[in-house]
mmCIF file of C-alpha atoms in Angstrom:
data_model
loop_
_atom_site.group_PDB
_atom_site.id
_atom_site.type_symbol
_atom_site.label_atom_id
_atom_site.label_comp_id
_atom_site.label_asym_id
_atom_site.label_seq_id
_atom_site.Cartn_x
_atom_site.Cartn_y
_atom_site.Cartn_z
ATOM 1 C CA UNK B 14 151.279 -13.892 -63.856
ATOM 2 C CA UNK B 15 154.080 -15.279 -65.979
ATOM 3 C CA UNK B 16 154.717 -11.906 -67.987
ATOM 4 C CA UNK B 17 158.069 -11.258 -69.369
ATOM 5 C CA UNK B 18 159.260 -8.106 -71.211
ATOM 6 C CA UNK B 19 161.773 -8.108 -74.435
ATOM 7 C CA UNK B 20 164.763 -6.262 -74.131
ATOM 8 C CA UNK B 21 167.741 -5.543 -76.562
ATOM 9 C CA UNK B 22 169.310 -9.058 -75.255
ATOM 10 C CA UNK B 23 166.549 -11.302 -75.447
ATOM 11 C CA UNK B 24 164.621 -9.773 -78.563
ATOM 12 C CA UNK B 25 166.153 -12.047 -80.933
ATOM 13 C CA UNK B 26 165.306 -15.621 -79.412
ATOM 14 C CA UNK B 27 162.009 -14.718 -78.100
ATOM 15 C CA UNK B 28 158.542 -14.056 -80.177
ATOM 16 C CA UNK B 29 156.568 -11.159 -80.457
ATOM 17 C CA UNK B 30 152.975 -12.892 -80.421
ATOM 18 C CA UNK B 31 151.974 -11.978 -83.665
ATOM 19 C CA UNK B 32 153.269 -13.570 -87.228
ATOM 20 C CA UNK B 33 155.958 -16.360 -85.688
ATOM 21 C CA UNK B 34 154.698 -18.891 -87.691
ATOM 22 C CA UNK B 35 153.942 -17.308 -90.899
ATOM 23 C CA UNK B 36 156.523 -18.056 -93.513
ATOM 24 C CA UNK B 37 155.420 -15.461 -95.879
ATOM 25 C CA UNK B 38 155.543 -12.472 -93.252
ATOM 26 C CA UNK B 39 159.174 -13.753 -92.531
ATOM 27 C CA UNK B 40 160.872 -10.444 -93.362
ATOM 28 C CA UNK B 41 158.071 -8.847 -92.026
ATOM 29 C CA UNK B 42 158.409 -10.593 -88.648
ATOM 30 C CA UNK B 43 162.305 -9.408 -88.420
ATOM 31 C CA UNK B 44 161.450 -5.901 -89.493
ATOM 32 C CA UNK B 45 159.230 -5.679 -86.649
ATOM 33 C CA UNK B 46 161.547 -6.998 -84.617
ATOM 34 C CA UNK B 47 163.881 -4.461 -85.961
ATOM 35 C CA UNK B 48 161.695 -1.663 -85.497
ATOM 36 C CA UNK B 49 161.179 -2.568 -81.490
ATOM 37 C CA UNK B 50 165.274 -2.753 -80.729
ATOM 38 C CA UNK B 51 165.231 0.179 -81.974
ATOM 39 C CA UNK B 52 162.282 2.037 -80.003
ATOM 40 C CA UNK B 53 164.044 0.446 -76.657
ATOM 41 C CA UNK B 54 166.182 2.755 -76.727
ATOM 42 C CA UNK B 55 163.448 5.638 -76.779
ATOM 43 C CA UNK B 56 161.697 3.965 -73.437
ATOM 44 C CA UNK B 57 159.350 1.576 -75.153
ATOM 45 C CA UNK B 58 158.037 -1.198 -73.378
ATOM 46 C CA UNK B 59 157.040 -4.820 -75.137
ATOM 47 C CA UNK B 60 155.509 -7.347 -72.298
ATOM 48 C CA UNK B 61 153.438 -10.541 -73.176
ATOM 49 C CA UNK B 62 152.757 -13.736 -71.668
ATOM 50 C CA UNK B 63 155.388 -16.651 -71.178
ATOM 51 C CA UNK B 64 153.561 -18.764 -73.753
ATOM 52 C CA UNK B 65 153.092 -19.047 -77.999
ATOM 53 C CA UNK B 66 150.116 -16.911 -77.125
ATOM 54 C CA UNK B 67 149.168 -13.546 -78.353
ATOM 55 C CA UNK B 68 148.543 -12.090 -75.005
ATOM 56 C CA UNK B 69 151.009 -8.983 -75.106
ATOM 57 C CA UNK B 70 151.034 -5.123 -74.461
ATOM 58 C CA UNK B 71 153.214 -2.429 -76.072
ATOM 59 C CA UNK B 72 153.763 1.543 -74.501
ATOM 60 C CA UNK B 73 156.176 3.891 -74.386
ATOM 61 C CA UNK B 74 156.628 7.587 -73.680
ATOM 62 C CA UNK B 75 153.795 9.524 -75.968
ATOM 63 C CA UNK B 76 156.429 12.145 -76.625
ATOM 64 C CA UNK B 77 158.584 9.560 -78.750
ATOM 65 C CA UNK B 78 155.294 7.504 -79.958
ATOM 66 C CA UNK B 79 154.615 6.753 -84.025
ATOM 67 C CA UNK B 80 151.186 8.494 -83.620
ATOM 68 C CA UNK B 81 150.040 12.090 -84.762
ATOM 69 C CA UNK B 82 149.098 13.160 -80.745
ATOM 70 C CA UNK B 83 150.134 15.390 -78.540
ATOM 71 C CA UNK B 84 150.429 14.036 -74.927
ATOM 72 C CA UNK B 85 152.996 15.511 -72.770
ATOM 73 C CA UNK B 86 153.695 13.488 -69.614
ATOM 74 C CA UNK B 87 151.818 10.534 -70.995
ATOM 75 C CA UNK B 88 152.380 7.364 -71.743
ATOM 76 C CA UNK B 89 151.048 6.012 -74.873
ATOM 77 C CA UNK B 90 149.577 2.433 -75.325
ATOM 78 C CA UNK B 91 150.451 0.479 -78.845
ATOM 79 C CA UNK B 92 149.772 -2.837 -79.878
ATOM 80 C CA UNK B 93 147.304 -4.329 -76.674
ATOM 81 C CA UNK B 94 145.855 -7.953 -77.246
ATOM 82 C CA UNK B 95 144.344 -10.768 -75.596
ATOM 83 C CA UNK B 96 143.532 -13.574 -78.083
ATOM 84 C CA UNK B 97 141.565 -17.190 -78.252
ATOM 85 C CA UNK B 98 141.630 -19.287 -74.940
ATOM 86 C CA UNK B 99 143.409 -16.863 -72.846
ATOM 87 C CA UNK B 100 140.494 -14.248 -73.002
ATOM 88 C CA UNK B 101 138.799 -14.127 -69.658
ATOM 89 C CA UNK B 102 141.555 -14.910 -66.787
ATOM 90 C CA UNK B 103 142.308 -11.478 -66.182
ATOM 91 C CA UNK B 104 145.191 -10.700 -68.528
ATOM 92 C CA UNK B 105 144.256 -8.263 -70.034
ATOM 93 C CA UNK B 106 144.195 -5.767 -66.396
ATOM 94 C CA UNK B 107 147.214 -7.084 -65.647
ATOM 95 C CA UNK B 108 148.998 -6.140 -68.620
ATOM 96 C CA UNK B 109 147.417 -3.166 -68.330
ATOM 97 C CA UNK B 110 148.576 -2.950 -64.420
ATOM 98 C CA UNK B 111 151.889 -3.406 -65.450
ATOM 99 C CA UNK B 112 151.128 0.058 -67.724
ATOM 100 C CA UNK B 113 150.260 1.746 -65.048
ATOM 101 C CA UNK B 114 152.509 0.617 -62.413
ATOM 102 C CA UNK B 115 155.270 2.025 -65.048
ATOM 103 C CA UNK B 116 153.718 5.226 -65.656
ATOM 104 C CA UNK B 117 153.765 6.310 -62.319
ATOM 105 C CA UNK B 118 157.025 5.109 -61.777
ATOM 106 C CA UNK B 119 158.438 7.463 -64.424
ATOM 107 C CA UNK B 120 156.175 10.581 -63.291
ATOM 108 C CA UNK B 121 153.990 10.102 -65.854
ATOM 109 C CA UNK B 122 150.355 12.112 -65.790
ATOM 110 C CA UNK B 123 148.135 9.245 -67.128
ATOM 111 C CA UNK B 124 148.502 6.869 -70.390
ATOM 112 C CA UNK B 125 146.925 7.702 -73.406
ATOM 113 C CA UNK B 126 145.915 5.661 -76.632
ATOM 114 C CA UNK B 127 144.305 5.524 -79.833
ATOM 115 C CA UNK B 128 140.717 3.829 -80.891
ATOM 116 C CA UNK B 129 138.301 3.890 -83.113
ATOM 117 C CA UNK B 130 134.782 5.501 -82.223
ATOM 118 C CA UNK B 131 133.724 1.978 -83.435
ATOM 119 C CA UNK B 132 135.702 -0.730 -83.415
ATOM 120 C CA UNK B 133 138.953 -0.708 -85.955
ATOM 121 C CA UNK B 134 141.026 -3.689 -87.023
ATOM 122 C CA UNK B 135 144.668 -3.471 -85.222
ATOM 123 C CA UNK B 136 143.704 -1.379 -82.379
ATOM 124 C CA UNK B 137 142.323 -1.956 -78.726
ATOM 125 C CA UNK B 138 138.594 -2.547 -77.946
ATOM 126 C CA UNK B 139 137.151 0.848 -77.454
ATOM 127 C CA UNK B 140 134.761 -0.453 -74.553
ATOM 128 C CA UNK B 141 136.509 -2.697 -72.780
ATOM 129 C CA UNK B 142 139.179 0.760 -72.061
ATOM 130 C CA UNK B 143 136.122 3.214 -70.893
ATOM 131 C CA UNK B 144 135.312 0.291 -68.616
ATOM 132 C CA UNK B 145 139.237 0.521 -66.770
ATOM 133 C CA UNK B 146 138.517 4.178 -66.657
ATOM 134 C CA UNK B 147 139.806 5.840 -69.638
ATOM 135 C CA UNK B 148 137.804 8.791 -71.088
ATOM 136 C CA UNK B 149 137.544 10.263 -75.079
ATOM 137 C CA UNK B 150 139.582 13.290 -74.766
ATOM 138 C CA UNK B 151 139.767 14.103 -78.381
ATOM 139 C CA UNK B 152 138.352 12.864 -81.774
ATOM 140 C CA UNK B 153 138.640 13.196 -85.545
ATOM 141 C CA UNK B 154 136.842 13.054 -88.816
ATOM 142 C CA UNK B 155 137.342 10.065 -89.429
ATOM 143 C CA UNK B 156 136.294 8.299 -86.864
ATOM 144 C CA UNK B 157 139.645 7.842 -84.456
ATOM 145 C CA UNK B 158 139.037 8.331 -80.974
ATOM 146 C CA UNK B 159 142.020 9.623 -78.161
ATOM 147 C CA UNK B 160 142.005 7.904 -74.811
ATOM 148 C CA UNK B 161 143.085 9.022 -71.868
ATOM 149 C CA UNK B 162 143.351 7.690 -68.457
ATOM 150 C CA UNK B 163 144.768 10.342 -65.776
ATOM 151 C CA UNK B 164 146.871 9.189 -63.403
ATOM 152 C CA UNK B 165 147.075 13.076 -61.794
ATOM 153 C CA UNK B 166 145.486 16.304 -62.705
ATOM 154 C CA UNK B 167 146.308 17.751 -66.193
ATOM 155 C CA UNK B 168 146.017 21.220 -67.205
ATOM 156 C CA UNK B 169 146.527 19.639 -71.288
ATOM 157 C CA UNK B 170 145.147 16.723 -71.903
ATOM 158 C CA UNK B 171 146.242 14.602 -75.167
ATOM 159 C CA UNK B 172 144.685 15.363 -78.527
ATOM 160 C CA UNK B 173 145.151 14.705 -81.890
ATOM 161 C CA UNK B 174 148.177 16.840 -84.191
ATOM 162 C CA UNK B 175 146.840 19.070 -86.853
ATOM 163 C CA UNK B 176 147.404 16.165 -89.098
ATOM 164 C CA UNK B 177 145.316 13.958 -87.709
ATOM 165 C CA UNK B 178 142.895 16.014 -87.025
ATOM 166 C CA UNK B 179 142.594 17.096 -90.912
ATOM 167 C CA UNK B 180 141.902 13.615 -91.572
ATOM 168 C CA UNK B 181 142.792 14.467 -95.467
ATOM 169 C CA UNK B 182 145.150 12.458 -97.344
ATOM 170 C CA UNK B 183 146.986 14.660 -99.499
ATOM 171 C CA UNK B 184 146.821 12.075 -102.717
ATOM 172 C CA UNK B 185 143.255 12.031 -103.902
ATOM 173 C CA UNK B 186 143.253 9.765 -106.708
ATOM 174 C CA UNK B 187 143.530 6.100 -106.298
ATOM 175 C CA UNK B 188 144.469 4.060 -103.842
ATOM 176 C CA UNK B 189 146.831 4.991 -100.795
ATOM 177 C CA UNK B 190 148.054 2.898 -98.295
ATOM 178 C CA UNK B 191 149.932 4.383 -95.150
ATOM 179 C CA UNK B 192 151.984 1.829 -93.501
ATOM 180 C CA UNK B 193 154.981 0.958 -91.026
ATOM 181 C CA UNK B 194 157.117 -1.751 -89.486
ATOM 182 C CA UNK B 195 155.270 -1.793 -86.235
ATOM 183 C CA UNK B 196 153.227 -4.748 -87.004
ATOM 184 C CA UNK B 197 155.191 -7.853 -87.889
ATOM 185 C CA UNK B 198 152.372 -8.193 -91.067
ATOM 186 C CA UNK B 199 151.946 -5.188 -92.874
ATOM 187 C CA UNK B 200 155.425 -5.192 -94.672
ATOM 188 C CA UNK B 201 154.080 -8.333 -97.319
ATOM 189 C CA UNK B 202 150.668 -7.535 -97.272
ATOM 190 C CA UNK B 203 151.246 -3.813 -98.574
ATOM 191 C CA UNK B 204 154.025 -4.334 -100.899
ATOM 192 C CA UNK B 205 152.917 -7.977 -101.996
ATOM 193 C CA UNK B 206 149.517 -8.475 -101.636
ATOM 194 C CA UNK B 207 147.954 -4.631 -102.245
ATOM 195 C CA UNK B 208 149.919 -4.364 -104.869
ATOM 196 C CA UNK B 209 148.804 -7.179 -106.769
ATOM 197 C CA UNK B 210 145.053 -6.881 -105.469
ATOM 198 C CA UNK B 211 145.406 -3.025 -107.136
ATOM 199 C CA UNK B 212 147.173 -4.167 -110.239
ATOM 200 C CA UNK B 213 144.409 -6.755 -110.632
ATOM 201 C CA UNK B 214 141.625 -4.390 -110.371
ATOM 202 C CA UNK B 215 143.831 -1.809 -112.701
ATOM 203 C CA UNK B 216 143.570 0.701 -109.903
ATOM 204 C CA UNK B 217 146.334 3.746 -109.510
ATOM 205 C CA UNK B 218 147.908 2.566 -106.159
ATOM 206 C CA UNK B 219 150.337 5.020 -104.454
ATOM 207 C CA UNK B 220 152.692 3.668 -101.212
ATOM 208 C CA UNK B 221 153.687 5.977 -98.084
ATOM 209 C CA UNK B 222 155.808 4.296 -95.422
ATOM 210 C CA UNK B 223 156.279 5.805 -92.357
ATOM 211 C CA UNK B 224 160.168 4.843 -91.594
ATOM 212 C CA UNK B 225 161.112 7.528 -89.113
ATOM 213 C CA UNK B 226 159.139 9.141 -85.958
ATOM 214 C CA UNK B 227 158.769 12.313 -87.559
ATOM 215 C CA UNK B 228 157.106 10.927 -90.725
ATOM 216 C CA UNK B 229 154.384 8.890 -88.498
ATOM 217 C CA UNK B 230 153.681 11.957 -86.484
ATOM 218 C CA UNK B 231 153.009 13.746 -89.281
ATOM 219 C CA UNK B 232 150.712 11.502 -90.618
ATOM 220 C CA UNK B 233 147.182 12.356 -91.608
ATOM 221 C CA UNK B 234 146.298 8.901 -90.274
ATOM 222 C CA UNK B 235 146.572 8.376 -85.866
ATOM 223 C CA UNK B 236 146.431 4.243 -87.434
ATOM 224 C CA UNK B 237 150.172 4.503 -88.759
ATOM 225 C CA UNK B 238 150.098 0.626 -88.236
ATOM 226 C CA UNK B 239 148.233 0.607 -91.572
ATOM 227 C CA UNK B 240 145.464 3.123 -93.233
ATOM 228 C CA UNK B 241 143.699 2.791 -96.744
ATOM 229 C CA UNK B 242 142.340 5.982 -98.400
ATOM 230 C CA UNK B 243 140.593 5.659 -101.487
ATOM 231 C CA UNK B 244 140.475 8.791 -103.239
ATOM 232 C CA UNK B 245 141.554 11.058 -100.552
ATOM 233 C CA UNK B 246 139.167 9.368 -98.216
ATOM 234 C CA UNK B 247 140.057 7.335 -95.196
ATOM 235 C CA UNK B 248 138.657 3.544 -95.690
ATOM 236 C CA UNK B 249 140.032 1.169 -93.292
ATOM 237 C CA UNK B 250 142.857 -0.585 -91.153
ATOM 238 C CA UNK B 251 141.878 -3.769 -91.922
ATOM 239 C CA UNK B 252 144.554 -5.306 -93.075
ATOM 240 C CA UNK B 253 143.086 -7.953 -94.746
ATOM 241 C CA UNK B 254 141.824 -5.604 -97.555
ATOM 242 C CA UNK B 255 145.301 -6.000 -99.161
ATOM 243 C CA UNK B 256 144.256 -9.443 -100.209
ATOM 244 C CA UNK B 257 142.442 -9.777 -103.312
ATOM 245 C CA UNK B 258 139.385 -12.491 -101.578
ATOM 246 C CA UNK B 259 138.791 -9.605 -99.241
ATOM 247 C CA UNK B 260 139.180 -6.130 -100.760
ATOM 248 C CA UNK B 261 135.746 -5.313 -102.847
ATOM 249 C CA UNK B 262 134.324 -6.653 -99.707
ATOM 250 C CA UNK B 263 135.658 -4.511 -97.063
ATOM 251 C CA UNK B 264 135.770 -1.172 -99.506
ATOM 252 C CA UNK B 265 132.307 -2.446 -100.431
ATOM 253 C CA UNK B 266 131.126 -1.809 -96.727
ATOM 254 C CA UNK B 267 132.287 1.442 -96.171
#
């Protein structure tokens, strides 16, 4: 397959799949882009397909991931899409192949990831993963589940921090939005279009991005792409309910 992986000399002429030819996610785009030279250096991995496709995987070592888990030994799956035309010819085990093949290169015990217990906007598809043999090791409150497939025994599998797991935002009034640079969109949706969506709707709306590794493990959200809470209470990471056509719609459903 025609897979090629980003690297500190490449990562500025090639695309990352998502947001390439949105104009108004432009600084949001190089942020991203920012935000991945940067995690190269910490072992993190960026593959997609040799095409303006969004057929890409992202992983790195779970020790040095932006997620409130625990997973020694592990590997720990980001960002992991197969869009449009190209679902169906086997891309999406290959990418995940490629995972694998890595992890047991570097001695890792298995590669671990983050889902919902339904499925959640910006994250992998729950069922398709317990088909390739990954198995819930750990959930929370509010409705995240922790993946695991082991590559060798494990005396500790992963689980969720004591943050996650408390699944309690400590803000409760308003709005809260949790955020970070690891999707090439959030960065204008949160401070652009939230913000104008809440000040619309005269609604108290309080900001928390997650700019260092420490901060997102500490998060009380595992979806440090981007998390809503509404009053202390985790909502959604759907994205889209930044934008004012879409907001008392998705809050309205859950």
């Amino acid at each position: 397959m025609p897979y090629i992986t980003l690297t500190p000399d490449n990562i500025q002429t090639e695309h990352i799949c998502c947001a390439f030819s949105d104009k108004k996610c432009a600084v949001s785009y190089s942020l991203k882009k920012e935000w991945l030279a940067r995690e190269f250096n910490n072992g993190y991995v960026f593959r997609r397909l040799d095409e303006r496709a969004k057929v890409f995987i992202e992983y790195g070592p779970a020790e040095k991931a932006w997620v409130p888990v625990i997973a020694p030994k592990y590997m720990m799956l980001g960002c992991f899409w197969v869009s449009g035309q190209y679902k169906g010819h086997g891309h999406g085990k290959a990418l995940l192949q490629l995972a694998v093949d890595d992890a047991k290169k570097n001695k890792k015990q298995g590669i671990a990831t983050v889902v919902g217990a339904k499925k959640y906007h910006f994250m992998s598809d729950t069922n398709w993963l317990l088909k390739q043999g990954f198995e819930v090791v750990d959930t929370t409150p509010a409705g995240f589940s922790l993946l695991a497939l082991s590559l060798e025994k494990s005396r500790t599998p992963p689980q969720f921090n004591e943050f996650a797991r408390s699944s309690q935002c400590p803000h409760k009034k308003g709005l809260v939005a949790y955020y970070s640079n690891r999707c090439p969109y959030t960065e204008y949706h949160v401070v652009s279009s939230l913000v104008e969506t809440a000040m619309k709707r005269k609604l108290a709306l309080k900001v928390v991005k997650l700019e260092t590794l420490e901060q997102a493990q500490s998060s009380p959200t595992p979806a440090t792409i981007f998390s809503l809470f509404i009053d202390g209470r985790f909502v959604t990471t759907d994205l889209s309910v930044c934008m004012d056509s879409r907001f008392d719609k998705v809050v309205q459903n859950k």
